[in-house]
Amino acid sequence: MVSRRKILSRSRDDLNMEAPPQEEEEDIWYQKDKLYKDHIQEVLNKWQSIDDEIWAKIIVLERNRRVAKAYARAPVLTVNGSDDGFDGFRIGLAGFDNPMRDSKTEEVKRHIGQGCKIKMDDSGNILIKRIAKSNVYVKNTEGENAVANEIIKTPGGALELDKPVKLFDMKKFQQNVARELKRAYPDRRKLEVQCISSVAFVKNESDILEQPCWVMLINVVAMDMLKSKIPPVKNDRSAVDIRNRPRIPVPDEDPYSV
């Protein structure tokens, strides 16, 4: 049976036509930019129902597959290698199902150990502290970003043991926003992506979609600040990239299915 949505979702041509993914692949991404864009949009779509106490959305991934997602409202969040799943205070990365999990990912998950602790301070910074013996890496350190310069200077974004650092630097982000607002056509999407922090465990792959076990954090406070500076619009024509076109709706039912 031919599925139009599946064909379009796998399209790799320059037009990058984006269609809602096939049901069995709804948690898989093949392009980093689309991964970020989709998760930012998920937050925006549910903005009115996000409580004031929520400071981040957490997405757990194994390579290019999302295996869990949750909102963070606890003062301190622990991300470790336990099988606890998510209980509001801890995310146990071995507690989620993934039918496509490979042996390398299984091996990595066994070495995560105590992982790291993550919290938001009163200024909107997100602090991270590695408490595991195994390595923890901060990704997304290339290009313009809101990662603390202290982390960017370390090889591969590797965190030191028991040393808290700014995973998200609010002052740096505010400076980036102010700089972008001075442009004739501010690029809101570029700033939205900076609200995403990525943390990988044990192994450090160059391609984040090949990272065996990692998490994304979307800073809801930073998103809120950005909304006040540059309100999101449905038809953003400020960007000239054809890939920024609004998504063409596709019916939930395939009219050609038999």
CSV table of N, CA and C in Angstrom, one decimal, residues 8-9 58 105 113 127 133 139 161 179 185 199 221 254:
chain,number,residue,atom,x,y,z
A,8,LEU,N,6.4,11.6,1.5
A,8,LEU,CA,6.7,12.9,1.6
A,8,LEU,C,7.6,13.1,2.9
A,9,SER,N,7.4,12.4,3.9
A,9,SER,CA,8.2,12.6,5.1
A,9,SER,C,9.6,12.1,4.9
A,58,ILE,N,11.1,18.4,28.7
A,58,ILE,CA,12.2,17.4,28.6
A,58,ILE,C,11.9,16.4,27.6
A,105,THR,N,23.2,1.1,22.1
A,105,THR,CA,22.4,2.0,23.0
A,105,THR,C,22.2,1.3,24.3
A,113,GLY,N,24.9,5.6,34.8
A,113,GLY,CA,25.1,5.8,36.3
A,113,GLY,C,24.2,6.9,36.9
A,127,LEU,N,21.1,25.4,35.0
A,127,LEU,CA,22.4,24.9,35.5
A,127,LEU,C,22.4,23.4,35.4
A,133,LYS,N,30.3,9.1,37.1
A,133,LYS,CA,31.7,8.8,36.7
A,133,LYS,C,31.8,8.9,35.2
A,139,LYS,N,25.7,19.4,23.9
A,139,LYS,CA,25.7,19.5,22.5
A,139,LYS,C,25.2,20.9,22.0
A,161,LEU,N,33.4,16.8,36.6
A,161,LEU,CA,32.6,16.1,37.6
A,161,LEU,C,32.3,17.1,38.8
A,179,ARG,N,20.5,41.6,19.7
A,179,ARG,CA,21.2,41.8,18.4
A,179,ARG,C,20.4,41.4,17.2
A,185,TYR,N,15.1,42.2,9.3
A,185,TYR,CA,14.2,41.1,9.4
A,185,TYR,C,14.6,40.1,10.4
A,199,VAL,N,21.8,17.4,25.9
A,199,VAL,CA,22.8,16.8,26.7
A,199,VAL,C,22.9,15.3,26.4
A,221,VAL,N,10.9,29.4,30.0
A,221,VAL,CA,11.0,30.8,30.4
A,221,VAL,C,11.6,31.6,29.3
A,254,ASP,N,-5.7,8.5,4.8
A,254,ASP,CA,-5.1,8.5,3.4
A,254,ASP,C,-6.3,8.1,2.5
